Coordinates of C-alpha atoms and ligand atoms in Angstrom, one line a residue:
X1 CA 15.0 40.9 37.4
X2 CA 14.0 41.1 40.4
X3 CA 12.3 43.9 42.6
X4 CA 13.9 46.6 44.2
X5 CA 12.2 47.0 47.8
X6 CA 10.6 50.5 46.5
X7 CA 8.6 48.9 43.9
X8 CA 7.2 46.3 45.3
X9 CA 5.9 49.3 48.1
X10 CA 2.8 50.5 48.4
X11 CA 2.7 54.3 48.7
X12 CA 0.8 56.4 50.9
X13 CA 0.2 59.8 51.1
X14 CA 0.3 62.2 54.2
X15 CA -0.8 65.5 54.3
X16 CA -0.3 66.1 58.6
X17 CA -2.2 69.3 58.4
X18 CA -5.2 67.2 58.0
X19 CA -4.3 63.9 59.1
X20 CA -5.3 63.5 62.8
X21 CA -4.8 66.1 65.6
X22 CA -4.3 65.0 69.0
X23 CA -2.8 68.8 70.7
X24 CA -6.4 69.7 70.4
X25 CA -5.6 73.4 67.8
X26 CA -7.1 72.0 64.8
X27 CA -4.8 71.5 62.7
X28 CA -2.4 67.6 62.5
X29 CA 0.0 66.8 63.9
X30 CA 3.0 63.9 64.8
X31 CA 1.9 62.6 67.9
X32 CA -1.5 61.7 65.1
X33 CA 0.7 60.4 62.6
X34 CA 2.5 57.7 65.3
X35 CA -1.5 57.2 67.2
X36 CA -2.5 55.5 63.7
X37 CA 0.9 54.1 62.5
X38 CA -2.0 50.5 63.7
X39 CA -4.7 51.7 60.8
X40 CA -1.2 52.2 58.2
X41 CA -0.2 48.5 58.9
X42 CA -3.5 47.2 58.6
X43 CA -3.9 48.6 55.3
X44 CA -0.8 47.0 54.8
X45 CA 0.4 49.9 53.4
X46 CA 5.6 48.9 53.4
X47 CA 5.7 53.7 52.9
X48 CA 4.9 56.6 53.8
X49 CA 5.3 59.7 52.2
X50 CA 4.8 63.2 54.4
X51 CA 5.1 66.2 53.2
X52 CA 6.7 68.8 54.7
X53 CA 6.9 68.0 58.3
X54 CA 9.4 71.1 58.8
X55 CA 10.1 74.5 59.9
X56 CA 8.2 76.8 58.0
X57 CA 6.8 80.0 58.2
X58 CA 4.0 78.2 56.6
X59 CA 2.5 80.3 53.8
X60 CA 2.1 77.5 51.6
X61 CA 1.7 75.2 54.3
X62 CA 4.8 73.9 54.7
X63 CA 6.2 74.2 51.1
X64 CA 8.3 77.7 52.5
X65 CA 11.0 75.5 54.6
X66 CA 12.6 77.8 56.7
X67 CA 14.7 75.2 58.3
X68 CA 15.1 71.8 57.0
X69 CA 16.9 70.6 60.2
X70 CA 14.1 71.1 62.5
X71 CA 10.6 69.7 62.7
X72 CA 7.1 72.9 63.0
X73 CA 6.7 73.6 66.4
X74 CA 2.7 73.4 65.3
X75 CA 3.8 69.3 64.6
X76 CA 6.1 68.3 67.1
X77 CA 10.0 67.6 67.6
X78 CA 12.8 65.8 66.3
X79 CA 11.9 63.2 68.8
X80 CA 8.4 63.3 67.9
X81 CA 9.8 62.8 64.0
X82 CA 12.5 59.8 65.3
X83 CA 10.1 58.0 67.5
X84 CA 7.8 58.4 63.7
X85 CA 10.3 57.0 62.1
X86 CA 11.5 54.3 64.8
X87 CA 8.2 53.2 65.8
X88 CA 6.6 53.5 62.0
X89 CA 9.7 50.4 61.6
X90 CA 9.0 48.0 64.4
X91 CA 5.7 47.2 61.7
X92 CA 7.7 47.5 58.2
X93 CA 6.9 51.3 57.8
X94 CA 9.4 53.1 55.5
X95 CA 9.2 56.6 56.1
X96 CA 10.2 59.1 53.1
X97 CA 10.3 62.8 53.0
X98 CA 9.5 65.5 50.8
X99 CA 12.1 68.1 49.8
X100 CA 12.0 71.2 48.4
X101 CA 15.1 72.9 47.0
X102 CA 14.0 74.9 44.1
X103 CA 13.2 77.7 46.7
X104 CA 13.2 78.3 50.4
X105 CA 11.0 80.3 52.9
X106 CA 11.4 83.7 52.7
X107 CA 12.4 84.0 57.0
X108 CA 15.4 80.4 56.1
X109 CA 18.4 82.8 57.7
X110 CA 19.9 81.9 54.1
X111 CA 17.6 84.1 52.7
X112 CA 18.0 87.3 55.6
X113 CA 21.7 87.2 55.4
X114 CA 21.2 87.3 51.8
X115 CA 19.6 90.8 51.9
X116 CA 23.0 91.9 52.1
X117 CA 25.3 93.1 49.3
X118 CA 28.2 91.7 50.9
X119 CA 27.8 88.0 52.3
X120 CA 28.7 85.3 51.3
X121 CA 25.7 84.0 51.2
X122 CA 24.2 87.4 48.0
X123 CA 24.9 84.1 46.4
X124 CA 22.4 81.6 47.9
X125 CA 19.6 82.9 45.2
X126 CA 18.9 85.4 42.8
X127 CA 19.3 88.9 43.2
X128 CA 19.3 92.0 41.4
X129 CA 19.6 95.1 41.6
X130 CA 16.1 98.7 40.1
X131 CA 17.9 99.8 37.3
X132 CA 14.2 101.3 35.4
X133 CA 12.0 99.8 38.6
X134 CA 9.9 97.8 36.1
X135 CA 11.3 94.3 37.2
X136 CA 14.6 91.7 35.7
X137 CA 12.1 90.5 33.0
X138 CA 8.9 88.6 32.0
X139 CA 8.7 85.5 33.5
X140 CA 5.6 84.6 34.8
X141 CA 5.4 82.0 38.1
X142 CA 3.1 78.6 39.3
X143 CA 0.5 80.2 40.9
X144 CA -0.6 83.1 38.2
X145 CA 1.2 86.7 38.2
X146 CA 4.3 88.1 38.8
X147 CA 7.7 86.1 39.7
X148 CA 10.6 89.3 41.2
X149 CA 9.6 90.8 44.7
X150 CA 11.6 93.0 45.8
X151 CA 13.0 94.0 49.2
X152 CA 11.7 96.7 50.7
X153 CA 14.7 97.7 53.0
X154 CA 17.2 98.3 49.3
X155 CA 15.1 97.9 47.1
X156 CA 16.8 95.0 45.2
X157 CA 14.2 92.5 43.7
X158 CA 14.6 88.6 43.7
X159 CA 12.9 85.4 41.9
X160 CA 10.4 83.7 43.3
X161 CA 9.0 81.6 40.6
X162 CA 6.1 80.6 42.7
X163 CA 4.7 82.6 46.2
X164 CA 6.5 85.6 46.8
X165 CA 7.3 84.1 50.1
X166 CA 10.1 81.5 48.2
X167 CA 12.3 82.9 46.7
X168 CA 14.4 80.1 43.5
X169 CA 17.1 79.0 45.0
X170 CA 20.5 80.1 43.3
X171 CA 22.3 76.1 41.2
X172 CA 24.6 78.4 39.5
X173 CA 26.5 78.5 42.9
X174 CA 28.6 75.1 44.3
X175 CA 28.1 75.9 48.1
X176 CA 23.8 75.6 47.4
X177 CA 24.6 72.2 46.1
X178 CA 26.4 71.4 49.4
X179 CA 23.6 72.3 51.6
X180 CA 21.5 70.1 49.8
X181 CA 23.9 67.1 50.9
X182 CA 24.4 67.3 54.5
X183 CA 20.7 68.3 54.5
X184 CA 19.8 64.5 52.7
X185 CA 22.4 64.2 54.4
X186 CA 20.7 64.4 58.1
X187 CA 17.8 62.8 57.0
X188 CA 19.3 59.7 55.8
X189 CA 20.8 59.1 58.7
X190 CA 18.1 59.6 60.4
X191 CA 16.4 55.8 59.0
X192 CA 14.4 57.9 55.9
X193 CA 14.2 55.9 53.6
X194 CA 14.2 58.4 50.3
X195 CA 13.1 61.8 48.8
X196 CA 9.8 62.3 47.1
X197 CA 11.5 65.2 44.9
X198 CA 9.3 68.8 44.4
X199 CA 9.2 71.0 41.1
X200 CA 13.2 68.7 40.6
X201 CA 13.6 69.4 37.1
X202 CA 13.3 72.9 36.7
X203 CA 16.4 73.8 39.5
X204 CA 18.9 75.8 36.3
X205 CA 17.5 78.5 35.5
X206 CA 19.6 78.9 31.8
X207 CA 19.0 81.8 31.7
X208 CA 17.6 85.4 33.2
X209 CA 16.8 86.5 30.2
X210 CA 12.9 87.7 28.5
X211 CA 10.9 84.7 27.8
X212 CA 7.9 84.0 25.2
X213 CA 5.2 85.0 25.9
X214 CA 2.2 82.5 26.7
X215 CA -0.7 81.7 28.1
X216 CA 0.9 80.3 31.4
X217 CA 4.7 80.3 32.5
X218 CA 6.5 83.1 30.1
X219 CA 9.7 82.8 30.6
X220 CA 9.9 78.4 31.7
X221 CA 12.1 77.3 28.1
X222 CA 14.4 79.1 30.4
X223 CA 14.5 76.0 33.0
X224 CA 12.4 73.6 32.5
X225 CA 14.3 70.0 32.0
X226 CA 17.4 71.6 32.0
X227 CA 21.4 69.4 31.0
X228 CA 22.8 71.1 34.5
X229 CA 19.7 70.3 36.2
X230 CA 20.8 66.6 35.8
X231 CA 24.2 67.4 36.4
X232 CA 22.4 68.4 39.4
X233 CA 20.7 65.0 40.4
X234 CA 23.7 62.8 39.8
X235 CA 26.1 64.8 42.0
X236 CA 23.1 64.6 44.7
X237 CA 22.5 60.8 43.3
X238 CA 26.8 60.2 44.0
X239 CA 27.6 61.5 46.7
X240 CA 24.7 61.2 48.9
X241 CA 21.8 59.1 47.8
X242 CA 23.7 55.8 46.8
X243 CA 25.6 55.9 49.9
X244 CA 22.0 54.9 51.6
X245 CA 19.3 52.6 50.2
X246 CA 16.6 54.8 49.1
X247 CA 14.8 56.5 46.9
X248 CA 13.9 59.5 45.1
X249 CA 10.2 60.2 43.1
X250 CA 11.2 63.2 41.4
X251 CA 8.0 65.6 40.7
X252 CA 8.0 67.2 37.3
X253 CA 6.3 69.2 35.4
X254 CA 5.0 70.5 32.1
X255 CA 7.0 66.8 31.0
X256 CA 7.6 64.6 28.2
X257 CA 7.8 61.1 28.1
X258 CA 11.0 61.4 26.7
X259 CA 12.1 63.4 29.3
X260 CA 11.6 61.4 31.8
X261 CA 13.5 58.4 30.6
X262 CA 16.8 60.5 30.7
X263 CA 14.9 61.8 34.8
X264 CA 14.6 58.3 35.4
X265 CA 16.9 55.4 33.3
X266 CA 18.9 53.6 36.0
X267 CA 21.7 53.8 33.8
X268 CA 21.1 57.8 34.6
X269 CA 22.0 57.4 38.5
X270 CA 19.6 60.6 38.8
X271 CA 15.9 59.7 40.2
X272 CA 14.4 56.1 40.4
X273 CA 10.8 57.1 39.5
X274 CA 8.8 60.3 38.5
X275 CA 5.2 61.8 38.4
X276 CA 4.5 63.0 35.3
X277 CA 1.8 65.1 35.0
X278 CA -0.2 64.4 32.2
X279 CA -3.2 62.3 33.1
X280 CA -3.7 64.6 35.4
X281 CA -4.9 66.9 32.8
X282 CA -7.3 64.9 31.1
X283 CA -10.3 66.6 31.9
X284 CA -8.7 70.4 31.4
X285 CA -8.9 73.2 28.3
X286 CA -4.7 74.6 29.0
X287 CA -4.9 75.0 32.3
X288 CA -6.2 73.0 35.1
X289 CA -8.3 75.9 36.0
X290 CA -10.6 75.7 32.8
X291 CA -12.4 72.0 33.5
X292 CA -13.8 70.2 30.5
X293 CA -16.0 67.4 30.9
X294 CA -13.8 64.8 32.2
X295 CA -13.0 62.5 28.9
X296 CA -12.5 58.4 29.9
X297 CA -11.1 57.5 26.8
X298 CA -8.4 60.5 27.3
X299 CA -7.0 59.0 30.0
X300 CA -6.6 55.7 28.9
X301 CA -4.9 56.5 26.2
X302 CA -2.6 59.5 28.5
X303 CA -1.8 56.7 30.7
X304 CA -1.3 53.7 27.9
X305 CA 1.6 55.9 26.4
X306 CA 3.3 56.8 29.9
X307 CA 2.8 53.2 30.6
X308 CA 4.9 52.4 27.6
X309 CA 7.4 54.6 27.5
X310 CA 8.6 54.3 30.5
X311 CA 10.1 51.2 32.0
X312 CA 8.7 52.1 35.8
X313 CA 5.9 54.8 36.9
X314 CA 5.1 56.0 40.3
X315 CA 1.4 55.6 40.0
X316 CA -1.6 57.9 41.6
X317 CA -4.5 59.0 41.2
X318 CA -4.7 61.7 44.0
X319 CA -2.8 63.9 46.2
X320 CA -2.3 67.0 48.0
X321 CA -2.8 69.7 44.9
X322 CA -5.4 67.7 42.6
X323 CA -8.8 67.2 43.4
X324 CA -10.2 64.1 43.9
X325 CA -10.5 61.2 42.5
X326 CA -13.8 59.6 42.5
X327 CA -15.6 64.1 42.2
X328 CA -13.4 63.8 39.5
X329 CA -12.5 60.5 37.9
X330 CA -15.2 58.8 39.2
X331 CA -19.3 59.7 40.2
X332 CA -19.3 61.2 43.7
X333 CA -23.0 60.8 44.2
X334 CA -25.3 57.6 43.7
X335 CA -22.3 55.8 41.8
X336 CA -19.3 56.9 45.0
X337 CA -18.5 53.2 46.7
X338 CA -18.3 51.3 43.5
X339 CA -16.2 53.7 41.2
X340 CA -13.6 54.6 44.2
X341 CA -13.8 51.1 44.1
X342 CA -12.7 50.5 40.2
X343 CA -10.1 53.9 40.1
X344 CA -8.8 51.9 43.4
X345 CA -8.3 48.8 41.0
X346 CA -7.3 51.4 38.5
X347 CA -4.3 52.6 40.9
X348 CA -3.2 49.0 41.8
X349 CA -2.7 46.7 39.1
X350 CA -0.9 49.4 36.8
X351 CA 2.5 48.7 35.9
X352 CA 4.7 50.8 38.8
X353 CA 4.4 51.7 41.7
X354 CA 1.3 53.0 43.3
X355 CA 0.8 56.2 45.4
X356 CA -2.2 56.3 47.8
X357 CA -3.3 59.5 48.8
X358 CA -4.5 59.8 52.9
X359 CA -8.2 59.4 52.4
X360 CA -8.5 58.4 49.2
X361 CA -9.2 54.5 50.3
X362 CA -12.1 55.8 52.0
X363 CA -13.5 57.7 48.9
X364 CA -13.5 60.9 50.7
X365 CA -14.9 63.7 48.1
X366 CA -13.5 67.3 46.9
X367 CA -15.3 69.8 49.5
X368 CA -18.1 71.3 50.2
X369 CA -17.7 75.0 50.8
X370 CA -19.7 77.8 50.1
X371 CA -17.3 80.5 49.6
X372 CA -14.0 81.5 49.1
X373 CA -14.4 82.5 53.3
X374 CA -13.5 78.7 53.5
X375 CA -10.7 78.8 51.0
X376 CA -7.2 78.6 52.9
X377 CA -4.9 77.6 50.3
X378 CA -2.2 80.7 48.9
X379 CA -2.3 79.0 45.4
X380 CA -6.5 79.4 44.8
X381 CA -6.2 82.9 46.2
X382 CA -3.6 84.8 43.8
X383 CA -5.7 83.2 41.2
X384 CA -8.9 84.0 42.5
X385 CA -7.6 87.4 42.7
X386 CA -6.2 86.4 39.3
X387 CA -9.6 86.4 38.1
X388 CA -11.5 89.2 40.0
X389 CA -8.7 91.9 38.7
X390 CA -9.1 90.0 35.2
X391 CA -12.6 90.6 35.7
X392 CA -14.1 87.1 34.9
X393 CA -17.7 87.4 37.0
X394 CA -18.1 85.8 40.3
X395 CA -19.9 82.7 39.4
X396 CA -17.5 81.6 37.1
X397 CA -15.0 82.5 39.6
X398 CA -16.6 80.3 42.5
X399 CA -17.2 77.2 39.9
X400 CA -13.0 77.5 38.9
X401 CA -12.2 77.0 42.7
X402 CA -14.7 74.5 43.4
X403 CA -13.3 72.1 40.8
X404 CA -9.7 73.5 41.5
X405 CA -9.2 74.3 44.3
X406 CA -6.3 72.4 45.9
X407 CA -8.4 72.8 48.9
X408 CA -10.9 70.1 47.5
X409 CA -8.4 67.7 48.7
X410 CA -6.4 69.1 52.3
X411 CA -9.8 68.7 54.4
X412 CA -9.7 66.7 57.3
X413 CA -9.6 63.4 57.3
X414 CA -12.6 61.8 58.3
X415 CA -12.2 58.9 61.2
X416 CA -15.7 59.2 62.8
X417 CA -19.4 60.4 62.7
X418 CA -17.5 62.6 65.8
X419 CA -17.2 66.5 66.1
X420 CA -15.4 67.6 62.8
X421 CA -15.5 64.1 62.2
X422 CA -13.2 62.9 65.4
X423 CA -9.6 64.3 63.3
X424 CA -9.4 67.2 66.6
X425 CA -11.8 68.2 69.0
X426 CA -11.6 72.3 69.1
X427 CA -12.1 74.6 65.4
X428 CA -9.6 73.0 62.9
X429 CA -7.0 74.8 60.2
X430 CA -10.6 74.5 57.3
X431 CA -13.8 73.1 57.5
X432 CA -13.9 69.2 57.6
X433 CA -16.7 67.7 54.4
X434 CA -20.3 67.8 55.9
X435 CA -20.9 64.1 54.2
X436 CA -18.3 63.5 57.3
X437 CA -21.0 61.7 59.1
X438 CA -21.5 59.1 56.0
X439 CA -18.2 58.6 55.1
X440 CA -15.9 57.9 57.9
X441 CA -13.0 55.1 58.4
X442 CA -14.5 53.7 61.9
X443 CA -17.4 52.7 59.9
X444 CA -15.4 51.6 56.7
X445 CA -13.7 49.2 58.8
X446 CA -15.5 47.3 60.0
X447 CA -17.9 47.4 56.8
X448 CA -16.5 43.8 54.8
X449 CA -17.8 45.8 51.8
X450 CA -16.7 49.5 52.4
X451 CA -14.1 50.9 50.0
X452 CA -11.9 50.9 52.7
X453 CA -12.4 46.8 53.0
X454 CA -11.4 46.9 49.2
X455 CA -8.7 48.5 49.7
X456 CA -7.4 45.9 51.6
X457 CA -7.7 43.1 49.8
X458 CA -6.1 44.7 47.2
X459 CA -3.2 45.3 48.0
X460 CA -3.2 42.3 49.5
X461 CA -3.7 40.7 46.3
X462 CA -1.1 43.0 44.5
X463 CA 1.8 41.5 47.1
X464 CA 1.0 38.7 46.3
X465 CA 1.0 38.7 42.5
X466 CA 3.6 38.5 40.7
X467 CA 2.2 39.4 37.6
X468 CA 0.6 43.0 38.7
X469 CA 4.1 43.0 40.6
X470 CA 6.7 42.9 38.0
X471 CA 4.5 42.0 34.7
X472 CA 5.0 43.4 31.8
X473 CA 1.7 46.2 30.9
X474 CA -0.2 45.1 27.4
X475 CA -2.8 47.8 25.9
X476 CA -6.2 45.1 24.7
X477 CA -9.1 46.9 24.1
X478 CA -10.1 51.1 24.8
X479 CA -12.9 53.0 23.2
X480 CA -14.8 56.0 25.8
X481 CA -15.3 53.9 28.6
X482 CA -14.1 50.6 28.9
X483 CA -10.4 50.2 29.8
X484 CA -8.9 47.4 29.2
X485 CA -5.4 45.7 29.4
X486 CA -3.4 43.0 29.8
X487 CA -0.4 42.4 32.5
X488 CA 1.9 39.5 31.6
X489 CA 4.6 37.6 34.3
X490 CA 6.8 34.4 33.0
X491 CA 3.6 31.8 31.8
X492 CA 0.8 33.5 33.5
X493 CA -1.2 37.0 32.2
X494 CA -4.1 38.9 34.3
X495 CA -6.4 40.5 32.2
X496 CA -8.8 43.6 33.9
X497 CA -11.5 45.5 32.8
X498 CA -12.7 49.0 34.2
X499 CA -15.8 50.5 33.3
X500 CA -15.6 54.0 33.6
X501 CA -19.7 54.4 32.7
X502 CA -22.7 53.9 35.1
X503 CA -24.1 52.1 32.2
X504 CA -23.8 48.1 31.9
X505 CA -21.6 47.8 28.9
X506 CA -20.9 44.2 26.8
X507 CA -17.1 43.1 26.5
X508 CA -15.8 39.4 26.0
X509 CA -13.1 37.6 27.3
X510 CA -12.8 34.5 28.2
X511 CA -11.0 33.6 31.8
X512 CA -12.2 33.2 35.3
X513 CA -13.4 35.8 38.0
X514 CA -10.2 36.8 40.6
X515 CA -11.7 39.9 41.8
X516 CA -14.0 42.8 41.1
X517 CA -16.1 45.8 43.4
X518 CA -19.3 43.0 42.4
X519 CA -21.0 39.9 43.7
X520 CA -19.7 37.9 41.0
X521 CA -18.2 34.8 40.4
X522 CA -19.0 34.1 36.8
X523 CA -17.7 36.7 34.0
X524 CA -21.4 36.3 31.4
X525 CA -19.6 39.1 29.1
X526 CA -21.2 42.2 31.0
X527 CA -19.5 45.1 32.7
X528 CA -21.6 46.4 35.9
X529 CA -22.1 50.2 35.7
X530 CA -18.1 51.1 37.8
X531 CA -16.7 47.6 37.5
X532 CA -13.2 47.2 37.5
X533 CA -13.1 43.4 37.3
X534 CA -9.3 41.0 37.0
X535 CA -10.0 38.7 35.3
X536 CA -7.1 35.0 35.2
X537 CA -5.7 34.5 31.5
Ligands
ISL1 O1 -0.6 72.2 41.6 C1 0.0 72.1 40.5 C2 -0.4 71.1 40.0 O2 -1.6 70.9 38.5 C3 0.8 73.3 40.1 O3 0.8 73.6 40.5 C4 2.1 73.4 41.2 O4 2.0 74.0 42.3 C5 3.0 72.1 41.2 O5 3.2 70.9 40.5 C6 4.1 72.4 41.7 O6 4.2 72.1 43.0 C7 5.2 70.9 44.2 O7 5.5 73.0 44.6 C8 4.6 73.7 44.8 C9 4.2 73.1 46.2 O8 2.7 73.7 46.4 C10 2.7 72.1 45.5 O9 2.1 71.8 46.3 C11 3.9 70.9 45.8 O10 3.3 69.7 45.6 C12 6.0 75.3 45.7 O11 6.5 74.4 47.0
CA2 CA1 -2.3 68.8 66.8

């Protein structure tokens, strides 16, 4: 079987707000991305996923869209976007966009018009008249708290699973699907190579009845992965996506591998890949805000399960919603570099398409903020408020935020040791991590032993290895700190050995050293602290 182009791709995720600011307003922008295309080409990534760059009031940093076919002026213009697509294309880099269609901004013209009961836009959203002063149902939302808010004008309620400025679209109305089709066409005609589809398995609300009471997301049984959700995806695929050479990767929440197969098996003609969350939940108790000590074994077991059960995975260890992987699964103190490299080995040797999040290739760490004043994320602010109302002590509240806040991933990209890490010359929209004097791209580009150079070598290795790109995955061994698996294609096999601890560990195996984050020529049966080793069998 030959791979599709997106199966051979290495995708790099950009959070435009935090990438590079060129007009000195403290906010990253499209010209910033254009000016760093050579950096990305050097890294040998060949596809970029841009987090939302559409027009947006920015209540959820672009995940609240007010115009799907225009660019947020903070980021630039449509012609900047055209230029980006062209310039990237000349370097062999394709671009996928974030597609946020579960909800719009409350400033989207559709929503503004829908406030009028007689408007044809009324049924684009879920509106309910107030009967008893109480919300129409007991659902709780993704950002903690309520899912219904009142329009101050009419006193009517509308549904929002995320922030109140993100009203949910109503897919019971066929007109909504038609609108989405034309948005897809608009961008595909501009040369976009696909979409990362935001919370794509919660589009269809089967009913608005009360939900069974749960600790989180009461009501979710009414909208997670419903049959009609699959039908919507099939329609978008058949009527639009299949007419282009593009791919989709769907962010799917609360999903088992079995459900996931229904979204991605090629014969189902829905999505091409999905992002699952189970491996991101291996250091938490029930909800992400309650973190426990990270136990590598749980991560290994989860990865094995998904590798076995899906024919193809979208692999990631970081994104704009997750704390930095080196601080979370590695060691961001003494072993920062070596553990960041070991995590790179994991990401780039699993079966599937790897997604690297900006700054991961430098081993960037979680933020060093001291208090809520530095926090920008709407989710963190809402959860903090909720925790306060529940009388959770201040110290514990801050611990929750510090370990889990999405702002951990959103501090500005560390380009150099100049002021503000070379991200901007003016005050950035969110604080730069103080460790930029030590950890930055300018130094790592020249340093043959840097995390960045290691990523480059590993990406090149993967490109040239049919085993790593196409081979099957077999778990060979794991315990509380080591993970050993094999990739096999035809007669050839590569064994991957990962040590997730800061101690030397014995593990007997034969094979010749193909690649490692240590300087060694022979394998002597001992894995170094945080070693990531590839043996040619
Ligand atoms: O952060 C999370 C995972 O740990 C989730 O609760 C997250 O909100 C959920 O995965 C949905 O995320 C996506 O949609 C949100 C947006 O805020 C996120 O940035 C986006 O990735 C609403 O559009
Ligand atoms: Ca700017």
